[in-house]
GROMACS .gro file of C-alpha atoms in nm:
model
  514
    1MET     CA    1  -0.004  -0.008   0.000
    2PRO     CA    2   0.135  -0.227   0.122
    3GLU     CA    3   0.181  -0.226   0.095
    4LYS     CA    4   0.480  -0.035   0.192
    5SER     CA    5   1.004   0.171   0.354
    6ARG     CA    6   1.110   0.429   0.417
    7PRO     CA    7   1.431   0.581   0.647
    8SER     CA    8   1.360   0.817   0.911
    9ARG     CA    9   1.346   1.171   1.033
   10GLY     CA   10   1.702   1.227   0.951
   11ALA     CA   11   1.831   0.947   0.927
   12SER     CA   12   2.074   0.783   0.642
   13ALA     CA   13   2.011   0.467   0.419
   14ALA     CA   14   2.343   0.516   0.312
   15ARG     CA   15   2.540   0.470   0.653
   16PRO     CA   16   2.777   0.180   0.673
   17ALA     CA   17   2.669  -0.155   0.782
   18ALA     CA   18   2.696  -0.225   1.149
   19ARG     CA   19   2.635  -0.565   1.075
   20THR     CA   20   2.841  -0.806   0.877
   21ALA     CA   21   2.805  -1.118   0.754
   22THR     CA   22   3.196  -1.182   0.830
   23GLY     CA   23   3.183  -1.135   1.123
   24ASP     CA   24   2.821  -1.388   1.237
   25THR     CA   25   2.863  -1.713   1.306
   26PRO     CA   26   2.581  -1.955   1.149
   27ALA     CA   27   2.332  -1.960   1.490
   28ASP     CA   28   2.323  -1.587   1.465
   29VAL     CA   29   2.243  -1.591   1.141
   30ALA     CA   30   1.932  -1.791   1.149
   31ALA     CA   31   1.829  -1.601   1.411
   32GLY     CA   32   1.868  -1.289   1.323
   33THR     CA   33   2.072  -1.176   1.565
   34PRO     CA   34   2.404  -1.098   1.421
   35THR     CA   35   2.740  -0.996   1.624
   36PRO     CA   36   2.861  -0.623   1.603
   37ARG     CA   37   3.111  -0.554   1.437
   38ARG     CA   38   3.480  -0.441   1.622
   39SER     CA   39   3.412  -0.103   1.618
   40ASP     CA   40   3.115  -0.121   1.788
   41GLY     CA   41   3.236  -0.166   2.110
   42PRO     CA   42   3.177  -0.494   2.297
   43GLN     CA   43   2.947  -0.752   2.271
   44LEU     CA   44   2.686  -0.723   2.566
   45ARG     CA   45   2.584  -1.003   2.724
   46PRO     CA   46   2.201  -1.064   2.779
   47ARG     CA   47   2.064  -0.998   3.085
   48ASN     CA   48   1.776  -1.230   3.112
   49GLY     CA   49   1.582  -1.490   2.874
   50LEU     CA   50   1.349  -1.161   2.668
   51ASP     CA   51   1.718  -1.029   2.590
   52ARG     CA   52   1.857  -1.337   2.480
   53TYR     CA   53   1.554  -1.436   2.296
   54PHE     CA   54   1.497  -1.162   2.072
   55GLY     CA   55   1.905  -1.011   2.053
   56ILE     CA   56   1.850  -0.712   2.202
   57SER     CA   57   2.171  -0.622   2.331
   58ALA     CA   58   2.331  -0.808   2.092
   59ARG     CA   59   2.203  -0.585   1.892
   60ARG     CA   60   2.297  -0.259   2.057
   61SER     CA   61   1.952  -0.168   2.186
   62THR     CA   62   1.732  -0.178   2.574
   63LEU     CA   63   1.371  -0.262   2.633
   64GLY     CA   64   1.302   0.101   2.711
   65ARG     CA   65   1.440   0.165   2.339
   66GLU     CA   66   1.254  -0.134   2.244
   67VAL     CA   67   0.912  -0.021   2.376
   68ARG     CA   68   0.946   0.344   2.275
   69GLY     CA   69   0.993   0.214   1.908
   70GLY     CA   70   0.710  -0.040   1.864
   71LEU     CA   71   0.465   0.293   2.015
   72THR     CA   72   0.612   0.517   1.734
   73THR     CA   73   0.566   0.248   1.499
   74PHE     CA   74   0.190   0.214   1.592
   75PHE     CA   75   0.151   0.598   1.624
   76THR     CA   76   0.323   0.614   1.224
   77MET     CA   77   0.048   0.372   1.063
   78ALA     CA   78  -0.268   0.309   1.296
   79TYR     CA   79  -0.414   0.541   0.980
   80ILE     CA   80  -0.432   0.223   0.778
   81VAL     CA   81  -0.752   0.131   1.043
   82VAL     CA   82  -0.915   0.440   0.874
   83LEU     CA   83  -0.742   0.422   0.550
   84ASN     CA   84  -0.861   0.038   0.468
   85PRO     CA   85  -1.216   0.059   0.521
   86ILE     CA   86  -1.218   0.352   0.287
   87ILE     CA   87  -1.062   0.228   0.038
   88LEU     CA   88  -1.227  -0.152   0.059
   89SER     CA   89  -1.568   0.100   0.054
   90GLY     CA   90  -1.710   0.066  -0.298
   91ALA     CA   91  -1.953  -0.144  -0.445
   92ASP     CA   92  -1.835  -0.472  -0.594
   93VAL     CA   93  -1.914  -0.661  -0.986
   94THR     CA   94  -2.281  -0.778  -0.746
   95GLY     CA   95  -2.317  -0.443  -0.575
   96ALA     CA   96  -2.206  -0.590  -0.279
   97THR     CA   97  -2.034  -0.358  -0.031
   98LEU     CA   98  -1.814  -0.483   0.286
   99PRO     CA   99  -1.898  -0.311   0.661
  100PHE     CA  100  -1.674  -0.008   0.681
  101GLY     CA  101  -1.703  -0.073   1.051
  102ALA     CA  102  -1.600  -0.478   1.023
  103VAL     CA  103  -1.329  -0.383   0.801
  104ALA     CA  104  -1.154  -0.138   1.037
  105ALA     CA  105  -1.180  -0.343   1.299
  106VAL     CA  106  -1.086  -0.664   1.116
  107THR     CA  107  -0.802  -0.447   1.007
  108ALA     CA  108  -0.680  -0.420   1.313
  109LEU     CA  109  -0.732  -0.772   1.389
  110VAL     CA  110  -0.517  -0.924   1.163
  111ALA     CA  111  -0.242  -0.642   1.185
  112GLY     CA  112  -0.165  -0.672   1.539
  113ALA     CA  113  -0.205  -1.039   1.564
  114LEU     CA  114   0.042  -1.061   1.212
  115THR     CA  115   0.320  -0.837   1.368
  116VAL     CA  116   0.287  -0.971   1.694
  117VAL     CA  117   0.416  -1.338   1.473
  118MET     CA  118   0.642  -1.125   1.301
  119GLY     CA  119   0.814  -1.012   1.677
  120VAL     CA  120   0.835  -1.331   1.775
  121VAL     CA  121   0.920  -1.570   1.455
  122GLY     CA  122   1.109  -1.291   1.266
  123ARG     CA  123   1.236  -1.107   1.548
  124TYR     CA  124   1.337  -0.827   1.368
  125PRO     CA  125   1.166  -0.463   1.427
  126PHE     CA  126   0.887  -0.520   1.156
  127ALA     CA  127   0.517  -0.423   1.209
  128LEU     CA  128   0.222  -0.561   0.897
  129ALA     CA  129  -0.130  -0.452   0.781
  130THR     CA  130  -0.279  -0.459   0.524
  131GLY     CA  131  -0.081  -0.323   0.193
  132LEU     CA  132  -0.168   0.042   0.046
  133GLY     CA  133  -0.137  -0.004  -0.327
  134ILE     CA  134  -0.226  -0.386  -0.290
  135ASN     CA  135  -0.562  -0.287  -0.167
  136ALA     CA  136  -0.628  -0.060  -0.440
  137ILE     CA  137  -0.583  -0.310  -0.688
  138VAL     CA  138  -0.810  -0.535  -0.509
  139ALA     CA  139  -1.052  -0.271  -0.515
  140VAL     CA  140  -0.997  -0.249  -0.876
  141PHE     CA  141  -1.091  -0.579  -0.974
  142ALA     CA  142  -1.354  -0.609  -0.762
  143ALA     CA  143  -1.521  -0.318  -0.908
  144THR     CA  144  -1.520  -0.457  -1.189
  145GLN     CA  145  -1.457  -0.750  -1.238
  146LEU     CA  146  -1.530  -0.956  -0.922
  147SER     CA  147  -1.784  -1.000  -0.606
  148TRP     CA  148  -1.582  -0.879  -0.280
  149PRO     CA  149  -1.556  -1.255  -0.154
  150GLU     CA  150  -1.433  -1.393  -0.549
  151ILE     CA  151  -1.103  -1.162  -0.527
  152MET     CA  152  -0.999  -1.252  -0.178
  153GLY     CA  153  -1.035  -1.594  -0.243
  154LEU     CA  154  -0.734  -1.507  -0.527
  155VAL     CA  155  -0.549  -1.309  -0.252
  156VAL     CA  156  -0.544  -1.596  -0.047
  157LEU     CA  157  -0.464  -1.798  -0.367
  158GLU     CA  158  -0.113  -1.550  -0.395
  159GLY     CA  159  -0.046  -1.583  -0.033
  160LEU     CA  160  -0.042  -1.944  -0.051
  161LEU     CA  161   0.173  -1.921  -0.374
  162ILE     CA  162   0.450  -1.673  -0.229
  163THR     CA  163   0.434  -1.904   0.088
  164LEU     CA  164   0.547  -2.188  -0.114
  165LEU     CA  165   0.827  -1.956  -0.303
  166VAL     CA  166   0.955  -1.949   0.072
  167LEU     CA  167   0.934  -2.270   0.186
  168THR     CA  168   1.176  -2.373  -0.160
  169GLY     CA  169   1.352  -2.049  -0.106
  170PHE     CA  170   1.305  -1.866  -0.412
  171ARG     CA  171   1.167  -1.541  -0.264
  172ARG     CA  172   1.490  -1.467  -0.041
  173ALA     CA  173   1.704  -1.570  -0.333
  174VAL     CA  174   1.475  -1.329  -0.632
  175PHE     CA  175   1.559  -1.032  -0.313
  176GLU     CA  176   1.881  -1.062  -0.266
  177ALA     CA  177   1.900  -1.096  -0.733
  178ILE     CA  178   1.795  -0.750  -0.743
  179PRO     CA  179   2.043  -0.506  -0.714
  180PRO     CA  180   2.095  -0.189  -0.471
  181GLN     CA  181   2.006   0.088  -0.727
  182LEU     CA  182   1.651  -0.081  -0.792
  183LYS     CA  183   1.631  -0.148  -0.421
  184THR     CA  184   1.636   0.231  -0.311
  185ALA     CA  185   1.445   0.317  -0.613
  186ILE     CA  186   1.178   0.131  -0.532
  187ALA     CA  187   1.187   0.245  -0.218
  188VAL     CA  188   1.182   0.613  -0.389
  189GLY     CA  189   0.927   0.510  -0.606
  190ILE     CA  190   0.669   0.352  -0.352
  191GLY     CA  191   0.727   0.765  -0.149
  192PHE     CA  192   0.590   0.897  -0.475
  193PHE     CA  193   0.320   0.615  -0.494
  194LEU     CA  194   0.192   0.738  -0.181
  195THR     CA  195   0.192   1.121  -0.200
  196ILE     CA  196  -0.054   1.119  -0.524
  197ILE     CA  197  -0.293   0.894  -0.364
  198GLY     CA  198  -0.256   1.109  -0.053
  199LEU     CA  199  -0.323   1.429  -0.305
  200ALA     CA  200  -0.597   1.233  -0.445
  201ASP     CA  201  -0.769   1.140  -0.157
  202ALA     CA  202  -0.799   1.489  -0.050
  203GLY     CA  203  -0.905   1.623  -0.384
  204VAL     CA  204  -0.624   1.849  -0.419
  205ILE     CA  205  -0.573   1.671  -0.764
  206ARG     CA  206  -0.877   1.520  -1.024
  207PRO     CA  207  -0.971   1.367  -1.318
  208GLY     CA  208  -0.982   1.664  -1.566
  209SER     CA  209  -0.851   1.837  -1.949
  210PRO     CA  210  -0.598   1.726  -2.021
  211LEU     CA  211  -0.493   1.455  -1.737
  212ILE     CA  212  -0.520   1.592  -1.405
  213SER     CA  213  -0.652   1.933  -1.246
  214PHE     CA  214  -0.563   2.078  -0.966
  215GLY     CA  215  -0.852   2.112  -0.706
  216VAL     CA  216  -1.187   2.263  -0.802
  217GLY     CA  217  -1.151   2.500  -1.097
  218GLY     CA  218  -0.812   2.521  -1.072
  219GLN     CA  219  -0.829   2.570  -0.694
  220LEU     CA  220  -0.819   2.528  -0.339
  221ALA     CA  221  -1.204   2.572  -0.293
  222GLY     CA  222  -1.419   2.457  -0.040
  223TRP     CA  223  -1.387   2.387   0.317
  224PRO     CA  224  -1.273   1.987   0.310
  225LEU     CA  225  -0.944   2.123   0.140
  226LEU     CA  226  -0.906   2.356   0.389
  227VAL     CA  227  -0.919   2.030   0.608
  228PHE     CA  228  -0.663   1.951   0.438
  229VAL     CA  229  -0.400   2.159   0.366
  230VAL     CA  230  -0.432   2.245   0.788
  231GLY     CA  231  -0.376   1.880   0.856
  232LEU     CA  232  -0.086   1.854   0.617
  233LEU     CA  233   0.072   2.135   0.749
  234LEU     CA  234   0.024   2.090   1.166
  235THR     CA  235   0.119   1.714   1.109
  236ALA     CA  236   0.494   1.886   0.891
  237VAL     CA  237   0.538   2.064   1.152
  238LEU     CA  238   0.500   1.833   1.407
  239VAL     CA  239   0.720   1.598   1.178
  240VAL     CA  240   0.995   1.795   1.167
  241ARG     CA  241   0.980   1.891   1.562
  242ARG     CA  242   1.019   1.526   1.594
  243VAL     CA  243   0.694   1.472   1.846
  244LYS     CA  244   0.626   1.054   1.911
  245GLY     CA  245   0.329   0.985   1.726
  246ALA     CA  246   0.303   1.288   1.441
  247LEU     CA  247   0.079   1.145   1.186
  248LEU     CA  248  -0.182   1.034   1.449
  249ILE     CA  249  -0.131   1.258   1.614
  250GLY     CA  250  -0.245   1.546   1.275
  251ILE     CA  251  -0.536   1.272   1.165
  252VAL     CA  252  -0.669   1.367   1.519
  253ALA     CA  253  -0.694   1.739   1.488
  254ALA     CA  254  -0.765   1.781   1.125
  255THR     CA  255  -1.056   1.515   1.194
  256VAL     CA  256  -1.154   1.714   1.498
  257LEU     CA  257  -1.122   2.067   1.326
  258ALA     CA  258  -1.384   1.884   1.011
  259ILE     CA  259  -1.620   1.768   1.283
  260VAL     CA  260  -1.680   2.123   1.383
  261VAL     CA  261  -1.677   2.291   1.008
  262GLU     CA  262  -1.929   2.003   0.928
  263ALA     CA  263  -2.142   2.092   1.235
  264VAL     CA  264  -2.090   2.493   1.125
  265ALA     CA  265  -2.123   2.470   0.709
  266ASP     CA  266  -2.314   2.162   0.661
  267VAL     CA  267  -2.107   2.071   0.353
  268GLY     CA  268  -2.211   1.750   0.276
  269PRO     CA  269  -2.078   1.411   0.048
  270ARG     CA  270  -1.943   1.497  -0.262
  271PHE     CA  271  -2.189   1.239  -0.418
  272ALA     CA  272  -2.522   1.281  -0.301
  273GLU     CA  273  -2.769   0.985  -0.293
  274ASP     CA  274  -2.954   1.094  -0.604
  275GLY     CA  275  -2.624   1.106  -0.839
  276THR     CA  276  -2.581   1.465  -0.766
  277GLU     CA  277  -2.236   1.597  -0.754
  278ASN     CA  278  -2.096   1.903  -0.515
  279ALA     CA  279  -1.740   1.948  -0.629
  280ARG     CA  280  -1.684   2.140  -0.247
  281GLY     CA  281  -1.808   1.848  -0.088
  282TRP     CA  282  -1.630   1.579   0.146
  283ALA     CA  283  -1.528   1.266  -0.076
  284LEU     CA  284  -1.619   0.992   0.107
  285GLN     CA  285  -1.672   0.971   0.520
  286VAL     CA  286  -1.915   1.287   0.633
  287PRO     CA  287  -1.705   1.364   0.961
  288ALA     CA  288  -1.971   1.356   1.229
  289LEU     CA  289  -1.976   1.210   1.596
  290PRO     CA  290  -2.034   0.858   1.655
  291ASP     CA  291  -2.279   0.765   1.911
  292ASP     CA  292  -2.044   0.485   2.105
  293VAL     CA  293  -1.669   0.562   2.124
  294VAL     CA  294  -1.582   0.177   2.223
  295GLY     CA  295  -1.763  -0.098   2.101
  296ALA     CA  296  -1.758  -0.477   2.011
  297PRO     CA  297  -1.583  -0.521   1.691
  298ASP     CA  298  -1.752  -0.625   1.386
  299LEU     CA  299  -1.543  -0.958   1.323
  300SER     CA  300  -1.801  -1.075   1.003
  301ILE     CA  301  -1.615  -1.049   0.767
  302ILE     CA  302  -1.397  -1.317   0.872
  303GLY     CA  303  -1.350  -1.645   0.719
  304GLN     CA  304  -1.581  -1.447   0.360
  305PHE     CA  305  -1.373  -1.525   0.077
  306SER     CA  306  -1.444  -1.796  -0.215
  307LEU     CA  307  -1.109  -1.945  -0.230
  308PHE     CA  308  -1.250  -2.059  -0.647
  309GLY     CA  309  -1.551  -1.845  -0.687
  310GLY     CA  310  -1.301  -1.623  -0.899
  311PHE     CA  311  -1.224  -1.876  -1.172
  312GLU     CA  312  -1.610  -1.986  -1.217
  313ARG     CA  313  -1.685  -1.610  -1.289
  314ILE     CA  314  -1.413  -1.467  -1.518
  315GLY     CA  315  -1.242  -1.814  -1.641
  316VAL     CA  316  -0.924  -2.047  -1.515
  317VAL     CA  317  -0.695  -1.799  -1.703
  318ALA     CA  318  -0.797  -1.434  -1.653
  319ALA     CA  319  -0.820  -1.578  -1.222
  320LEU     CA  320  -0.436  -1.694  -1.279
  321LEU     CA  321  -0.365  -1.401  -1.437
  322ILE     CA  322  -0.516  -1.171  -1.188
  323VAL     CA  323  -0.326  -1.380  -0.926
  324PHE     CA  324  -0.005  -1.336  -1.112
  325SER     CA  325  -0.065  -0.954  -1.085
  326ILE     CA  326  -0.113  -0.959  -0.745
  327MET     CA  327   0.140  -1.193  -0.657
  328ILE     CA  328   0.392  -0.970  -0.835
  329ALA     CA  329   0.254  -0.662  -0.652
  330ASP     CA  330   0.276  -0.850  -0.263
  331PHE     CA  331   0.627  -1.033  -0.373
  332PHE     CA  332   0.805  -0.664  -0.481
  333ASP     CA  333   0.634  -0.434  -0.212
  334THR     CA  334   0.895  -0.613   0.072
  335VAL     CA  335   1.171  -0.552  -0.104
  336GLY     CA  336   1.186  -0.200  -0.108
  337THR     CA  337   0.996  -0.239   0.271
  338VAL     CA  338   1.255  -0.477   0.454
  339THR     CA  339   1.598  -0.321   0.267
  340ALA     CA  340   1.482   0.057   0.344
  341VAL     CA  341   1.397  -0.099   0.689
  342GLY     CA  342   1.669  -0.266   0.743
  343ALA     CA  343   1.926   0.001   0.623
  344GLU     CA  344   1.766   0.234   0.890
  345GLY     CA  345   1.829   0.015   1.182
  346ARG     CA  346   2.201  -0.075   1.024
  347LEU     CA  347   2.046  -0.413   1.036
  348LEU     CA  348   2.206  -0.518   0.687
  349ASP     CA  349   2.515  -0.689   0.569
  350GLU     CA  350   2.737  -0.561   0.331
  351ASN     CA  351   2.533  -0.695   0.002
  352ARG     CA  352   2.269  -0.490   0.163
  353ASN     CA  353   2.073  -0.800   0.257
  354LEU     CA  354   1.919  -0.893   0.602
  355PRO     CA  355   2.111  -1.174   0.712
  356GLY     CA  356   1.862  -1.455   0.931
  357SER     CA  357   1.606  -1.321   0.658
  358GLN     CA  358   1.413  -1.624   0.615
  359PRO     CA  359   1.136  -1.629   0.881
  360VAL     CA  360   1.058  -1.240   0.823
  361LEU     CA  361   0.968  -1.343   0.479
  362LEU     CA  362   0.765  -1.629   0.582
  363VAL     CA  363   0.566  -1.486   0.817
  364ASP     CA  364   0.513  -1.132   0.547
  365SER     CA  365   0.386  -1.434   0.287
  366ILE     CA  366   0.174  -1.579   0.548
  367ALA     CA  367   0.056  -1.248   0.557
  368ALA     CA  368  -0.082  -1.195   0.245
  369ALA     CA  369  -0.302  -1.518   0.266
  370ALA     CA  370  -0.337  -1.404   0.592
  371GLY     CA  371  -0.527  -1.075   0.488
  372GLY     CA  372  -0.750  -1.230   0.203
  373ALA     CA  373  -0.917  -1.468   0.435
  374ALA     CA  374  -1.005  -1.196   0.639
  375SER     CA  375  -1.168  -1.052   0.422
  376VAL     CA  376  -0.971  -0.695   0.489
  377SER     CA  377  -0.687  -0.758   0.143
  378SER     CA  378  -0.332  -0.887   0.162
  379ASN     CA  379  -0.085  -0.787   0.470
  380THR     CA  380   0.226  -0.701   0.399
  381THR     CA  381   0.528  -0.584   0.588
  382TYR     CA  382   0.492  -0.175   0.659
  383ILE     CA  383   0.728   0.120   0.559
  384GLU     CA  384   0.614   0.320   0.908
  385SER     CA  385   0.844   0.038   1.054
  386ALA     CA  386   1.065   0.279   1.002
  387SER     CA  387   0.984   0.570   1.231
  388GLY     CA  388   0.995   0.261   1.534
  389VAL     CA  389   1.370   0.226   1.451
  390ALA     CA  390   1.454   0.538   1.404
  391ASP     CA  391   1.354   0.592   1.720
  392GLY     CA  392   1.589   0.295   1.840
  393ALA     CA  393   1.387  -0.023   1.814
  394ARG     CA  394   1.620  -0.325   1.692
  395THR     CA  395   1.466  -0.605   1.754
  396GLY     CA  396   1.097  -0.834   1.725
  397LEU     CA  397   1.016  -0.728   2.058
  398ALA     CA  398   0.926  -0.305   1.934
  399SER     CA  399   0.711  -0.499   1.630
  400VAL     CA  400   0.527  -0.717   1.955
  401VAL     CA  401   0.465  -0.419   2.152
  402THR     CA  402   0.297  -0.284   1.773
  403GLY     CA  403   0.105  -0.582   1.783
  404VAL     CA  404  -0.049  -0.579   2.141
  405LEU     CA  405  -0.163  -0.194   2.035
  406PHE     CA  406  -0.360  -0.243   1.717
  407LEU     CA  407  -0.517  -0.562   1.910
  408VAL     CA  408  -0.679  -0.314   2.174
  409ALA     CA  409  -0.758  -0.062   1.905
  410MET     CA  410  -0.966  -0.260   1.774
  411PHE     CA  411  -1.157  -0.210   2.011
  412PHE     CA  412  -1.247   0.164   1.923
  413THR     CA  413  -1.292   0.108   1.587
  414PRO     CA  414  -1.629   0.308   1.597
  415LEU     CA  415  -1.440   0.647   1.607
  416VAL     CA  416  -1.254   0.585   1.288
  417GLN     CA  417  -1.564   0.654   1.119
  418VAL     CA  418  -1.569   1.003   1.178
  419VAL     CA  419  -1.281   1.054   0.972
  420PRO     CA  420  -1.244   1.163   0.648
  421SER     CA  421  -1.033   1.107   0.357
  422GLU     CA  422  -0.923   1.494   0.395
  423ALA     CA  423  -0.817   1.448   0.739
  424ALA     CA  424  -0.634   1.129   0.647
  425ALA     CA  425  -0.432   1.229   0.347
  426PRO     CA  426  -0.171   1.390   0.514
  427ALA     CA  427   0.009   1.215   0.664
  428LEU     CA  428   0.030   0.987   0.317
  429VAL     CA  429   0.226   1.301   0.194
  430ILE     CA  430   0.415   1.338   0.488
  431VAL     CA  431   0.547   0.955   0.497
  432GLY     CA  432   0.568   0.954   0.128
  433ALA     CA  433   0.800   1.262   0.154
  434LEU     CA  434   0.988   1.095   0.439
  435MET     CA  435   1.058   0.780   0.146
  436ILE     CA  436   1.164   1.023  -0.118
  437SER     CA  437   1.496   1.085   0.098
  438GLN     CA  438   1.652   0.811   0.045
  439ILE     CA  439   1.696   0.935  -0.350
  440ARG     CA  440   2.046   1.067  -0.218
  441THR     CA  441   2.215   0.752  -0.216
  442LEU     CA  442   2.135   0.613  -0.600
  443GLU     CA  443   2.429   0.602  -0.883
  444TRP     CA  444   2.386   0.989  -1.092
  445ASP     CA  445   2.708   0.870  -1.324
  446ASP     CA  446   2.591   0.599  -1.527
  447MET     CA  447   2.292   0.611  -1.718
  448SER     CA  448   2.305   0.255  -1.743
  449LEU     CA  449   2.150   0.254  -1.396
  450VAL     CA  450   2.001   0.601  -1.404
  451ILE     CA  451   1.711   0.484  -1.646
  452PRO     CA  452   1.588   0.147  -1.481
  453ALA     CA  453   1.575   0.370  -1.110
  454PHE     CA  454   1.396   0.657  -1.322
  455LEU     CA  455   1.161   0.430  -1.462
  456THR     CA  456   1.115   0.258  -1.145
  457ILE     CA  457   1.015   0.586  -1.015
  458ALA     CA  458   0.863   0.768  -1.226
  459LEU     CA  459   0.611   0.495  -1.323
  460MET     CA  460   0.464   0.436  -0.969
  461PRO     CA  461   0.330   0.714  -0.934
  462PHE     CA  462   0.223   0.849  -1.268
  463THR     CA  463   0.045   0.454  -1.330
  464TYR     CA  464  -0.077   0.461  -1.015
  465SER     CA  465   0.135   0.095  -0.941
  466ILE     CA  466   0.389   0.012  -0.774
  467THR     CA  467   0.436  -0.332  -0.960
  468ASN     CA  468   0.394  -0.118  -1.302
  469GLY     CA  469   0.715   0.067  -1.156
  470ILE     CA  470   0.939  -0.206  -1.060
  471GLY     CA  471   0.893  -0.441  -1.350
  472ALA     CA  472   0.975  -0.144  -1.569
  473GLY     CA  473   1.278  -0.072  -1.329
  474VAL     CA  474   1.377  -0.443  -1.386
  475ILE     CA  475   1.304  -0.504  -1.709
  476SER     CA  476   1.541  -0.171  -1.861
  477TYR     CA  477   1.803  -0.278  -1.591
  478VAL     CA  478   1.881  -0.615  -1.756
  479LEU     CA  479   1.826  -0.443  -2.103
  480LEU     CA  480   2.055  -0.156  -2.043
  481ARG     CA  481   2.341  -0.348  -1.854
  482THR     CA  482   2.385  -0.609  -2.173
  483ALA     CA  483   2.392  -0.289  -2.354
  484VAL     CA  484   2.694  -0.140  -2.245
  485GLY     CA  485   2.886  -0.486  -2.166
  486ARG     CA  486   2.828  -0.527  -1.823
  487ARG     CA  487   2.591  -0.861  -1.897
  488ARG     CA  488   2.809  -1.041  -1.624
  489GLU     CA  489   2.689  -0.821  -1.360
  490VAL     CA  490   2.341  -0.954  -1.371
  491HIS     CA  491   2.211  -1.165  -1.182
  492PRO     CA  492   2.083  -1.465  -1.354
  493LEU     CA  493   1.781  -1.479  -1.133
  494MET     CA  494   1.681  -1.101  -1.240
  495TRP     CA  495   1.677  -1.287  -1.613
  496VAL     CA  496   1.405  -1.495  -1.506
  497ILE     CA  497   1.242  -1.162  -1.330
  498ALA     CA  498   1.195  -0.948  -1.640
  499VAL     CA  499   1.069  -1.217  -1.848
  500LEU     CA  500   0.792  -1.274  -1.589
  501PHE     CA  501   0.721  -0.880  -1.564
  502LEU     CA  502   0.670  -0.923  -1.993
  503VAL     CA  503   0.410  -1.170  -1.888
  504TYR     CA  504   0.317  -0.968  -1.640
  505PHE     CA  505   0.286  -0.660  -1.913
  506ALA     CA  506   0.112  -0.881  -2.171
  507LEU     CA  507  -0.228  -0.944  -1.986
  508GLU     CA  508  -0.425  -0.764  -2.148
  509PRO     CA  509  -0.350  -0.953  -2.450
  510LEU     CA  510  -0.331  -1.275  -2.341
  511GLN     CA  511  -0.638  -1.217  -2.100
  512GLN     CA  512  -0.795  -1.120  -2.507
  513LEU     CA  513  -0.604  -1.477  -2.587
  514PHE     CA  514  -0.728  -1.709  -2.390
   0.00000   0.00000   0.00000
């Protein structure tokens, strides 16, 4: 939405890695607790069983830092409980809709449970939730081709397929085959992609002539846009002042302002029930105070998926192509996330790979299937994990803290129904700004590297697709490195990935053919 990795405030993803593959024992690597280099000082002895299990001292951290980092990660990604039901709020091809409150509650439940599992099994400070971008792809397929249970069934299938690829070692091999230049470009492109999603959700950019227009008639007109601007400026101030939970505070403050504005000005929705449009209205949710603040979570949508229903509706080949397209997006979203967050925590080796990554990739893959089975779309490792890492988190204990907070948030879902998209959108823009700071680490003196990076970055926002950007970058990288006589530098798996993306880009003619 990813589904997905940014360096935190003031930190550099280009710092020398604090962990090296050479200095790790096989046990350290397998457990994901690499030994610090000699320059990091003497090895600290574990203080207790908790310290020993998570490797807190081994990673130069403390219990307090892990708890604080977990809190920070939750505060910076809690907005997904609001945004996911907004994205999945449309009608499917049958006219059916998902209950807003249920999507919010189950989004929090699945995020909480899987993040705890990531902490205990993966032992890295990565949090999971419904992937931004992937849920948008799912929503598009639901609106145009499949019912909600049918598209969620295909998400389950792609999650199981990715899990199989992890168990065979293929996913990890692909992860390590992608060159650092493209890994960084993916993270930067996702930053721009999130930014354009936020601007579109707020109504700052809208379909127009020739392509898009600015606001209403070229102006920032209407109370909802004022709420967005105020929320954006406030959140930006909180971020640069390094206020913990800046994104969540910004959403809450903008929502309060929106409620006051609606109570006074009676703005109303952008699209009325009779089909008329009010260009200056609220895009999706009209802010109003809820009758209840705390309530029992609605978990009715869990298990509401049809594993093979999509095959019956649109045919086997067409359904498989959709599974393939979602799998490609899910597969490569995690690449950028793990790389950038790991770099932020100085957890990568000299090749920008994550030691002991197999359990992390396994949990991330299972999360894809779990999200589909729960009807909230594929879950994936989250870019906001970098904020907790910047606050000191280095181990899976921070993820346990974040996951528990999500489970608690499940009981406060009535609150999320008052949040308009104009109040949540500033968080996406700020996240995008934080992520693109990695652009400074790219190599700019070799055009065979610059062009693939540029295509990766540009196509994500301009085509509204993370997958398109990654695919264009991979294909052009293989082609251009070969063209300049650097074919031996291209990992053999990159050729396989490039062929898969060629198939992906040919989905439309293949669907028509079959």
